Tab-separated table of C-alpha atoms and ligand atoms in Angstrom:
chain	number	residue	atom	x	y	z
A	1478	VAL	CA	5.100	10.247	-19.210
A	1479	ILE	CA	5.098	7.921	-16.221
A	1480	VAL	CA	8.004	5.516	-15.797
A	1481	GLY	CA	6.822	2.338	-14.029
A	1482	GLY	CA	3.510	0.523	-14.285
A	1483	GLY	CA	3.330	-0.615	-10.656
A	1484	ILE	CA	0.589	0.679	-8.375
A	1485	ALA	CA	2.363	4.027	-7.801
A	1486	GLY	CA	2.609	4.826	-11.518
A	1487	LEU	CA	-0.880	3.551	-12.365
A	1488	LEU	CA	-2.546	5.378	-9.505
A	1489	THR	CA	-0.850	8.693	-10.326
A	1490	ALA	CA	-2.028	8.274	-13.924
A	1491	ARG	CA	-5.570	7.676	-12.651
A	1492	TYR	CA	-5.606	11.156	-11.092
A	1493	ILE	CA	-4.276	13.005	-14.179
A	1494	GLU	CA	-7.371	14.699	-15.564
A	1495	ASN	CA	-6.386	17.067	-18.341
A	1496	ASN	CA	-3.276	15.610	-19.943
A	1497	GLU	CA	-2.525	12.589	-22.078
A	1498	VAL	CA	-0.552	9.982	-20.157
A	1499	THR	CA	1.883	7.362	-21.410
A	1500	VAL	CA	2.971	4.738	-18.869
A	1501	LEU	CA	6.240	2.986	-19.741
A	1502	GLU	CA	6.644	-0.404	-18.068
A	1503	SER	CA	9.601	-2.710	-18.598
A	1504	LEU	CA	7.724	-5.941	-17.753
A	1505	PRO	CA	5.597	-7.824	-20.303
A	1506	ARG	CA	2.323	-7.407	-18.355
A	1507	ILE	CA	0.736	-5.222	-15.681
A	1508	GLY	CA	0.499	-7.142	-12.405
A	1509	TYR	CA	3.180	-9.534	-13.704
A	1510	ARG	CA	5.448	-9.514	-10.678
A	1511	LYS	CA	3.671	-10.534	-7.525
A	1512	HIS	CA	5.585	-9.266	-4.493
A	1513	CYS	CA	3.131	-7.677	-2.079
A	1514	ALA	CA	1.072	-9.350	0.660
A	1515	GLY	CA	-1.834	-7.006	-0.095
A	1516	ILE	CA	-2.913	-6.151	3.448
A	1517	ILE	CA	-4.017	-2.534	3.730
A	1518	SER	CA	-6.231	-0.424	5.962
A	1519	VAL	CA	-9.924	-0.080	5.207
A	1520	SER	CA	-9.426	3.628	4.436
A	1521	THR	CA	-6.547	2.916	2.029
A	1522	CYS	CA	-8.734	0.299	0.335
A	1523	ARG	CA	-11.454	2.950	-0.191
A	1524	LEU	CA	-8.922	5.437	-1.616
A	1525	LEU	CA	-7.595	2.784	-3.992
A	1526	ASN	CA	-11.174	2.009	-5.014
A	1527	ALA	CA	-10.281	-1.609	-4.298
A	1528	ASP	CA	-13.337	-2.846	-2.367
A	1529	ASP	CA	-14.152	-5.277	-5.192
A	1530	PHE	CA	-10.757	-6.938	-4.722
A	1531	ALA	CA	-11.032	-7.419	-0.946
A	1532	ASP	CA	-11.456	-10.979	0.259
A	1533	GLU	CA	-10.688	-10.882	4.009
A	1534	TRP	CA	-11.483	-8.206	6.622
A	1535	TYR	CA	-9.396	-8.020	9.809
A	1536	ASP	CA	-10.831	-6.992	13.166
A	1537	ARG	CA	-8.365	-8.658	15.511
A	1538	ALA	CA	-4.591	-8.286	15.815
A	1539	GLU	CA	-2.154	-9.745	18.276
A	1540	ILE	CA	1.158	-7.923	18.484
A	1541	VAL	CA	3.906	-9.799	20.291
A	1542	THR	CA	6.976	-7.843	21.395
A	1543	PRO	CA	9.710	-8.587	23.945
A	1544	LEU	CA	8.051	-5.967	26.191
A	1545	GLY	CA	4.581	-7.456	26.121
A	1546	VAL	CA	1.720	-8.756	24.047
A	1547	VAL	CA	-1.056	-6.488	22.830
A	1548	ASP	CA	-4.236	-8.274	21.791
A	1549	ILE	CA	-6.534	-5.845	19.989
A	1550	ARG	CA	-10.165	-6.625	19.200
A	1551	CYS	CA	-11.845	-3.989	17.136
A	1552	ARG	CA	-15.618	-3.581	16.814
A	1553	LYS	CA	-15.260	-3.057	13.069
A	1554	PRO	CA	-12.592	-4.154	10.566
A	1555	PHE	CA	-9.455	-2.002	10.429
A	1556	ALA	CA	-7.671	-3.787	7.555
A	1557	VAL	CA	-8.412	-5.870	4.472
A	1558	HIS	CA	-6.586	-8.218	2.159
A	1559	ILE	CA	-6.855	-7.374	-1.531
A	1560	ASP	CA	-5.823	-9.187	-4.695
A	1561	ARG	CA	-3.088	-6.749	-5.685
A	1562	CYS	CA	-2.467	-8.056	-9.204
A	1563	ALA	CA	-6.183	-8.061	-10.123
A	1564	HIS	CA	-6.493	-4.517	-8.748
A	1565	GLU	CA	-3.490	-3.274	-10.789
A	1566	ASN	CA	-4.993	-4.835	-13.909
A	1567	ALA	CA	-8.313	-3.117	-13.235
A	1568	VAL	CA	-6.632	0.286	-12.812
A	1569	ALA	CA	-4.668	-0.297	-16.043
A	1570	ALA	CA	-7.876	-1.201	-17.926
A	1571	GLU	CA	-9.550	1.959	-16.593
A	1572	LEU	CA	-6.613	4.081	-17.818
A	1573	GLU	CA	-6.767	2.559	-21.280
A	1574	ASP	CA	-10.552	3.114	-21.396
A	1575	ARG	CA	-9.886	6.791	-20.714
A	1576	GLY	CA	-7.483	6.916	-23.672
A	1577	HIS	CA	-4.202	6.799	-21.766
A	1578	ARG	CA	-1.458	4.623	-23.192
A	1579	ILE	CA	0.421	1.810	-21.454
A	1580	VAL	CA	3.531	0.652	-23.285
A	1581	LEU	CA	4.767	-2.718	-22.043
A	1582	ARG	CA	8.306	-4.099	-22.475
A	1583	ALA	CA	9.557	-0.488	-22.524
A	1584	ASN	CA	12.632	-0.267	-20.340
A	1585	VAL	CA	13.601	3.368	-19.788
A	1586	MET	CA	17.359	3.649	-20.150
A	1587	ASN	CA	17.920	7.376	-20.034
A	1588	ILE	CA	16.200	10.716	-19.508
A	1589	GLU	CA	17.542	14.109	-20.597
A	1590	LYS	CA	15.992	17.529	-20.147
A	1591	ARG	CA	16.088	19.668	-23.325
A	1592	ASN	CA	14.349	23.049	-23.747
A	1593	GLN	CA	11.864	22.489	-20.909
A	1594	LEU	CA	10.992	19.015	-22.260
A	1595	TYR	CA	12.044	15.570	-21.116
A	1596	GLU	CA	13.498	13.191	-23.687
A	1597	ILE	CA	12.997	9.637	-22.536
A	1598	VAL	CA	14.913	6.836	-24.204
A	1599	ALA	CA	13.429	3.371	-23.805
A	1600	LEU	CA	14.435	-0.032	-25.050
A	1601	THR	CA	11.251	-1.588	-26.471
A	1602	LYS	CA	10.508	-4.821	-28.307
A	1603	SER	CA	10.781	-2.914	-31.597
A	1604	GLY	CA	14.122	-1.350	-30.681
A	1605	VAL	CA	15.168	1.928	-29.050
A	1606	LYS	CA	12.342	4.511	-28.922
A	1607	LYS	CA	12.312	8.141	-27.860
A	1608	PHE	CA	9.368	9.707	-25.991
A	1609	VAL	CA	9.064	13.433	-25.370
A	1610	ALA	CA	7.137	14.744	-22.363
A	1611	GLU	CA	6.351	18.041	-20.707
A	1612	LYS	CA	5.934	16.385	-17.319
A	1613	LEU	CA	7.460	13.301	-15.862
A	1614	VAL	CA	6.528	10.920	-13.048
A	1615	LEU	CA	9.084	8.394	-11.839
A	1616	ALA	CA	7.542	5.337	-10.193
A	1617	GLU	CA	10.391	2.882	-10.649
A	1618	GLY	CA	9.897	0.933	-7.398
A	1619	PHE	CA	13.042	-0.861	-6.236
A	1620	SER	CA	15.319	1.120	-8.530
A	1621	ARG	CA	16.255	4.712	-7.713
A	1622	ARG	CA	18.429	5.231	-10.778
A	1623	LEU	CA	16.233	7.740	-12.603
A	1624	SER	CA	14.626	9.466	-9.624
A	1625	GLU	CA	18.027	10.103	-8.049
A	1626	ARG	CA	19.322	11.472	-11.339
A	1627	MET	CA	16.372	13.896	-11.463
A	1628	GLY	CA	17.253	15.213	-7.991
A	1629	LEU	CA	14.439	13.485	-6.072
A	1630	GLN	CA	15.594	12.401	-2.671
A	1631	CYS	CA	14.664	10.164	0.215
A	1632	VAL	CA	16.052	8.269	3.174
A	1633	ARG	CA	15.731	4.581	2.324
A	1634	LYS	CA	16.801	1.386	4.035
A	1635	THR	CA	16.362	-1.850	2.079
A	1636	LEU	CA	14.868	-4.916	3.745
A	1637	VAL	CA	13.498	-8.116	2.224
A	1638	GLY	CA	10.123	-9.729	2.660
A	1639	ALA	CA	8.596	-13.070	1.739
A	1640	GLN	CA	5.315	-14.806	2.341
A	1641	LEU	CA	3.868	-18.262	2.094
A	1642	LEU	CA	0.220	-18.992	1.308
A	1643	VAL	CA	-1.000	-22.211	2.882
A	1644	GLU	CA	-4.169	-24.232	3.359
A	1645	LEU	CA	-4.935	-25.225	6.938
A	1646	ASN	CA	-6.311	-28.390	8.527
A	1647	ALA	CA	-7.487	-26.515	11.616
A	1648	ARG	CA	-9.219	-23.276	10.739
A	1649	LEU	CA	-7.872	-19.940	11.993
A	1650	ARG	CA	-10.233	-17.339	13.411
A	1651	GLU	CA	-11.538	-15.299	10.470
A	1652	GLY	CA	-10.141	-11.745	10.329
A	1653	PHE	CA	-7.171	-12.442	12.583
A	1654	MET	CA	-3.542	-11.367	12.222
A	1655	LYS	CA	-0.539	-11.833	14.442
A	1656	ILE	CA	2.672	-9.802	14.283
A	1657	LEU	CA	5.761	-10.866	16.160
A	1658	PHE	CA	8.848	-8.748	16.736
A	1659	ASP	CA	11.894	-10.789	17.668
A	1660	GLU	CA	15.303	-9.359	16.848
A	1661	ASN	CA	16.986	-12.735	17.449
A	1662	THR	CA	15.076	-14.369	14.618
A	1663	VAL	CA	14.816	-11.429	12.250
A	1664	GLU	CA	16.763	-8.200	12.646
A	1665	ASN	CA	14.913	-4.885	12.195
A	1666	GLY	CA	11.851	-6.749	10.994
A	1667	PHE	CA	9.052	-9.037	12.088
A	1668	LEU	CA	7.235	-12.316	11.509
A	1669	TRP	CA	3.509	-12.391	10.879
A	1670	HIS	CA	0.575	-14.477	9.846
A	1671	ALA	CA	-2.952	-13.578	8.788
A	1672	SER	CA	-6.104	-15.502	8.023
A	1673	LEU	CA	-7.395	-15.751	4.463
A	1674	SER	CA	-10.498	-17.332	2.893
A	1675	GLY	CA	-12.371	-17.017	6.158
A	1676	GLY	CA	-9.591	-18.795	8.057
A	1677	ARG	CA	-9.276	-21.855	5.806
A	1678	LYS	CA	-6.016	-20.438	4.475
A	1679	ALA	CA	-3.263	-18.312	5.978
A	1680	MET	CA	-0.391	-16.163	4.824
A	1681	ILE	CA	2.785	-16.451	6.841
A	1682	GLY	CA	5.388	-13.760	6.281
A	1683	ILE	CA	8.773	-12.438	7.239
A	1684	VAL	CA	10.316	-8.997	6.769
A	1685	GLY	CA	13.859	-8.203	7.810
A	1686	GLU	CA	17.469	-7.361	7.045
A	1687	PRO	CA	18.869	-9.248	4.072
A	1688	PRO	CA	19.967	-11.908	3.580
A	1689	ILE	CA	17.207	-14.185	4.862
A	1690	ARG	CA	18.548	-17.648	4.158
A	1691	LYS	CA	16.150	-20.225	2.669
A	1692	PRO	CA	13.055	-18.094	3.361
A	1693	MET	CA	10.568	-20.713	2.215
A	1694	GLU	CA	11.924	-23.434	4.504
A	1695	MET	CA	12.101	-20.880	7.293
A	1696	LEU	CA	8.453	-19.860	6.840
A	1697	VAL	CA	7.300	-23.502	6.799
A	1698	ARG	CA	9.149	-24.015	10.078
A	1699	ILE	CA	7.838	-20.792	11.599
A	1700	SER	CA	4.234	-21.556	10.671
A	1701	LYS	CA	4.384	-24.684	12.798
A	1702	ARG	CA	6.881	-23.944	15.563
A	1703	VAL	CA	6.204	-20.282	16.208
A	1704	PHE	CA	2.591	-19.834	15.154
A	1705	GLY	CA	1.367	-23.388	15.780
A	1706	LEU	CA	-0.513	-23.570	12.480
A	1707	ASP	CA	-1.671	-26.933	11.154
A	1708	VAL	CA	-0.671	-26.637	7.484
A	1709	SER	CA	-2.130	-29.132	4.998
A	1710	LYS	CA	-0.779	-27.678	1.769
A	1711	ILE	CA	1.617	-25.001	0.511
A	1712	VAL	CA	-0.195	-23.033	-2.175
A	1713	ASP	CA	2.198	-20.223	-3.099
A	1714	PHE	CA	5.416	-18.469	-2.105
A	1715	TRP	CA	6.586	-14.999	-3.187
A	1716	GLY	CA	8.407	-11.893	-1.983
A	1717	GLY	CA	10.643	-8.960	-2.796
A	1718	HIS	CA	12.261	-5.822	-1.440
A	1719	VAL	CA	10.605	-3.944	1.393
A	1720	PHE	CA	11.700	-0.504	2.498
A	1721	ALA	CA	11.895	1.679	5.548
A	1722	GLY	CA	12.388	5.406	5.120
A	1723	TYR	CA	10.668	8.565	4.001
A	1724	PRO	CA	10.723	11.006	1.063
A	1725	ILE	CA	12.701	14.240	1.293
A	1726	VAL	CA	12.103	15.769	-2.149
A	1727	ALA	CA	9.381	14.082	-4.231
A	1728	ILE	CA	8.586	16.891	-6.654
A	1729	ARG	CA	10.579	19.511	-8.549
A	1730	ARG	CA	8.674	21.688	-11.024
A	1731	ASN	CA	7.649	19.235	-13.760
A	1732	VAL	CA	9.096	16.027	-12.384
A	1733	ALA	CA	7.804	13.944	-9.481
A	1734	ALA	CA	8.619	10.601	-7.905
A	1735	VAL	CA	6.088	8.351	-6.198
A	1736	GLY	CA	6.117	5.013	-4.372
A	1737	ASP	CA	8.955	2.789	-3.245
A	1738	CYS	CA	11.603	4.677	-5.261
A	1739	VAL	CA	11.261	7.583	-2.808
A	1740	ALA	CA	10.396	5.419	0.211
A	1741	MET	CA	6.738	6.410	0.625
A	1742	VAL	CA	6.436	3.661	3.195
A	1743	LYS	CA	5.240	2.905	6.700
A	1744	SER	CA	8.622	1.988	8.147
A	1745	LEU	CA	7.455	-0.393	10.831
A	1746	SER	CA	5.705	-2.677	8.318
A	1747	GLY	CA	7.162	-1.656	4.929
A	1748	GLY	CA	3.610	-1.112	3.648
A	1749	GLY	CA	3.649	1.218	0.651
A	1750	LEU	CA	0.005	1.531	-0.344
A	1751	TYR	CA	-0.906	3.968	2.429
A	1752	GLY	CA	1.643	6.578	1.261
A	1753	ILE	CA	1.056	5.962	-2.447
A	1754	SER	CA	-2.735	6.286	-2.155
A	1755	ARG	CA	-2.361	9.689	-0.449
A	1756	ALA	CA	0.579	11.066	-2.455
A	1757	ALA	CA	-0.599	10.078	-5.958
A	1758	PRO	CA	-3.614	12.455	-6.146
A	1759	ALA	CA	-1.624	15.351	-4.617
A	1760	LEU	CA	1.308	14.899	-7.007
A	1761	ALA	CA	-1.021	14.605	-10.010
A	1762	ARG	CA	-2.790	17.847	-9.014
A	1763	ILE	CA	0.490	19.735	-8.512
A	1764	LEU	CA	1.829	18.576	-11.884
A	1765	GLU	CA	-1.365	19.694	-13.626
A	1766	ARG	CA	-2.246	22.875	-11.747
A	1767	GLY	CA	1.029	24.045	-10.192
A	1768	ALA	CA	2.082	24.157	-6.548
A	1769	GLU	CA	-1.362	24.692	-4.992
A	1770	VAL	CA	-1.275	25.163	-1.234
A	1771	LYS	CA	-3.694	22.366	-0.288
A	1772	SER	CA	-1.789	19.644	-2.148
A	1773	MET	CA	1.625	20.919	-1.034
A	1774	LYS	CA	0.457	20.904	2.590
A	1775	MET	CA	-1.022	17.438	2.182
A	1776	LEU	CA	2.330	16.114	0.904
A	1777	HIS	CA	4.283	17.963	3.576
A	1778	ASP	CA	2.097	16.477	6.349
A	1779	LEU	CA	2.276	12.986	4.844
A	1780	PHE	CA	6.070	13.046	4.565
A	1781	LYS	CA	6.344	14.348	8.118
A	1782	ARG	CA	4.172	11.449	9.323
A	1783	LEU	CA	6.286	8.939	7.372
A	1784	ARG	CA	9.462	10.444	8.831
A	1785	ASN	CA	8.074	10.193	12.376
A	1786	GLN	CA	7.084	6.574	11.694
A	1787	TYR	CA	10.623	5.866	10.476
A	1788	LEU	CA	12.160	7.373	13.616
A	1789	MET	CA	9.711	5.434	15.766
A	1790	ALA	CA	10.457	2.158	13.933
A	1791	MET	CA	14.214	2.615	14.405
A	1792	ALA	CA	13.738	3.448	18.095
A	1793	LEU	CA	11.456	0.444	18.699
A	1794	HIS	CA	13.856	-1.992	17.025
A	1795	GLY	CA	16.650	-0.523	19.158
A	1796	ILE	CA	14.600	-1.122	22.319
A	1797	PHE	CA	13.569	-4.652	21.256
A	1798	LYS	CA	17.250	-5.534	20.727
A	1799	ARG	CA	18.097	-4.529	24.284
A	1800	VAL	CA	15.237	-6.232	26.121
A	1801	PRO	CA	16.338	-9.598	27.532
A	1802	ARG	CA	14.485	-12.653	26.213
A	1803	SER	CA	11.903	-13.867	28.646
A	1804	SER	CA	8.722	-15.852	28.238
A	1805	ALA	CA	6.839	-14.034	31.025
A	1806	ARG	CA	5.484	-10.695	29.933
A	1807	PRO	CA	2.314	-8.680	30.334
A	1808	ARG	CA	-0.559	-9.282	28.002
A	1809	PHE	CA	-2.814	-6.306	27.288
A	1810	GLU	CA	-6.249	-7.238	25.989
A	1811	ILE	CA	-7.975	-4.253	24.480
A	1812	THR	CA	-11.325	-3.685	22.827
A	1813	LEU	CA	-11.514	-0.686	20.531
A	1814	ASP	CA	-14.197	0.921	18.385
A	1815	TYR	CA	-11.685	2.073	15.797
A	1816	LEU	CA	-8.048	1.328	15.002
A	1817	ASP	CA	-5.921	3.482	12.695
A	1818	TYR	CA	-3.933	0.712	10.998
A	1819	ASP	CA	-1.893	3.223	8.975
A	1820	ASN	CA	-0.699	5.398	11.783
A	1821	HIS	CA	1.518	3.356	14.079
A	1822	ILE	CA	2.179	6.251	16.426
A	1823	GLU	CA	-1.581	6.719	16.813
A	1824	VAL	CA	-1.952	2.970	17.573
A	1825	LEU	CA	0.662	3.201	20.315
A	1826	TYR	CA	-1.078	6.262	21.714
A	1827	THR	CA	-4.513	4.571	21.609
A	1828	VAL	CA	-3.141	1.532	23.430
A	1829	MET	CA	-1.522	3.732	26.098
A	1830	LYS	CA	-4.737	5.709	26.563
A	1831	THR	CA	-6.666	2.528	27.396
A	1832	ILE	CA	-4.289	1.510	30.203
A	1833	GLY	CA	-6.250	1.387	33.428
A	1834	SER	CA	-9.612	1.753	31.671
A	1835	GLU	CA	-12.279	-0.935	31.533
A	1836	ARG	CA	-11.490	-1.473	27.842
A	1837	MET	CA	-8.163	-3.081	28.817
A	1838	ARG	CA	-7.428	-6.249	30.751
A	1839	ILE	CA	-3.848	-6.866	31.791
A	1840	ARG	CA	-2.617	-10.381	32.476
A	1841	TRP	CA	0.791	-11.932	32.982
A	1842	SER	CA	1.423	-14.795	30.622
A	1843	ALA	CA	4.254	-17.183	29.955
A	1844	GLU	CA	2.467	-18.907	27.137
A	1845	VAL	CA	3.958	-17.299	24.018
A	1846	SER	CA	7.361	-18.366	22.848
A	1847	LEU	CA	9.265	-15.658	21.021
A	1848	GLY	CA	10.734	-16.719	17.707
A	1849	GLU	CA	12.695	-19.828	16.916
A	1850	ASP	CA	14.962	-21.426	19.478
B	3399	FAD	C1	6.960	-9.135	0.446
B	3399	FAD	C2	6.238	-7.821	0.384
B	3399	FAD	C3	5.048	-7.645	1.062
B	3399	FAD	C4	4.393	-6.411	1.037
B	3399	FAD	N1	3.217	-6.284	1.685
B	3399	FAD	C5	2.560	-5.106	1.682
B	3399	FAD	C6	1.298	-4.965	2.299
B	3399	FAD	O1	0.763	-5.936	2.853
B	3399	FAD	N2	0.684	-3.745	2.275
B	3399	FAD	C7	1.253	-2.669	1.664
B	3399	FAD	O2	0.682	-1.570	1.687
B	3399	FAD	N3	2.453	-2.790	1.022
B	3399	FAD	C8	3.112	-3.973	1.011
B	3399	FAD	N4	4.298	-4.102	0.352
B	3399	FAD	C9	4.887	-2.919	-0.304
B	3399	FAD	C10	4.198	-2.623	-1.635
B	3399	FAD	O3	4.116	-3.790	-2.399
B	3399	FAD	C11	5.000	-1.564	-2.368
B	3399	FAD	O4	5.141	-0.435	-1.546
B	3399	FAD	C12	4.346	-1.165	-3.689
B	3399	FAD	O5	4.114	-2.271	-4.501
B	3399	FAD	C13	5.241	-0.171	-4.413
B	3399	FAD	O6	4.682	0.145	-5.629
B	3399	FAD	P1	5.578	0.914	-6.714
B	3399	FAD	O7	4.668	1.127	-7.874
B	3399	FAD	O8	6.270	2.045	-6.070
B	3399	FAD	O9	6.714	-0.128	-7.090
B	3399	FAD	P2	6.626	-1.470	-7.933
B	3399	FAD	O10	5.384	-2.218	-7.638
B	3399	FAD	O11	7.929	-2.160	-7.718
B	3399	FAD	O12	6.508	-0.971	-9.429
B	3399	FAD	C14	7.574	-0.351	-10.100
B	3399	FAD	C15	7.445	-0.689	-11.566
B	3399	FAD	O13	8.359	0.091	-12.320
B	3399	FAD	C16	8.911	-0.707	-13.340
B	3399	FAD	N5	10.200	-0.106	-13.707
B	3399	FAD	C17	11.277	0.089	-12.901
B	3399	FAD	N6	12.268	0.689	-13.593
B	3399	FAD	C18	11.793	0.873	-14.844
B	3399	FAD	C19	12.361	1.435	-16.024
B	3399	FAD	N7	13.614	1.932	-16.042
B	3399	FAD	N8	11.615	1.468	-17.150
B	3399	FAD	C20	10.343	0.980	-17.155
B	3399	FAD	N9	9.766	0.428	-16.082
B	3399	FAD	C21	10.474	0.381	-14.932
B	3399	FAD	C22	9.046	-2.084	-12.706
B	3399	FAD	O14	9.091	-3.108	-13.679
B	3399	FAD	C23	7.786	-2.153	-11.858
B	3399	FAD	O15	6.703	-2.757	-12.531
B	3399	FAD	C24	4.951	-5.332	0.319
B	3399	FAD	C25	6.129	-5.516	-0.400
B	3399	FAD	C26	6.749	-6.747	-0.390
B	3399	FAD	C27	8.001	-6.954	-1.187
């Protein structure tokens, strides 16, 4: 049984080969709650088998920090935007085609272990139902109620995120994203915007410590004042909880946890699909075949990377808080053949390696204004 029909639960079910799977989801539909921006690396997109749901490819990123601006041009796309809800629905349809069961409006209230089996009590539309399972996957997202109870542990810090989808009068460069770290506007988070529909639309987002007051009004203001976008129409607005952290224990014999509930996230951005797309196949294999070395090592390495990213994110925010606000800062213009969008430490390392080489131009600029005044 898998508790939670978000991407973490669905993807783990996709990798279960020799067992019957029942996914219990409390919401009335798969892909019902839109919360994610849907920007992922090209390699994560491949692992999710989501190429058909990609509608914008990013090859240029401008990262603005109080220490300097890094303008990265990549010779091939490093990230894509996907339609997350359509992708979740496609994975769900594939599971049902393979004979797995998805039970909607099934809110799991309690789980007990009896004689090596898990008894799962869910509130469904036809009343309280009991499911019995040999193996259990907890993919409950925001909630940690059940995974904590089953002894699965993580370090997790809760942030909030929101984004606005807009149409533009003046087109943005296709495949462009800008990320702005400014602790005065948003603590421990960032502001961003990215082109969509070939630059005719844009998403403008914020991630940071709660509470973010009036996020929609704030994003409208930011799109104009901070990013200088010429917005003609607001198309959509959505958001949810974003996490920083890393898993500590994600599997114990016949029970595993995957996704946001055990903080399988890239802490600098809150992106969860990188960790989920790597952990889901490994967890599924371990549950089916036992603790095989390759999968255990894969998980161990992944969690170590996520932990290092968490420590780096905390350190960077600490530094950004201490740097005095100034409009004059160096601008590093870099051309790369390849950018590892999932590994932020690797990105930092790549940028540092190009210093002094002909692939980097350094200029002093006073043109960017940091955040809202
Ligand atoms: C504003 C925002 C922007 C984001 N942008 C990106 C991005 O650009 N790229 C990226 O990689 N990630 C992004 N993320 C993060 C990404 O969306 C999450 O990491 C990912 O969706 C987590 O998937 P999940 O399946 O673990 O959790 P969820 O998607 O939250 O799914 C959990 C599911 O479990 C169900 N559930 C919970 N408890 C129970 C229960 N007791 N019984 C039955 N069902 C239950 C819930 O109803 C839910 O459907 C973003 C998140 C937010 C909020």
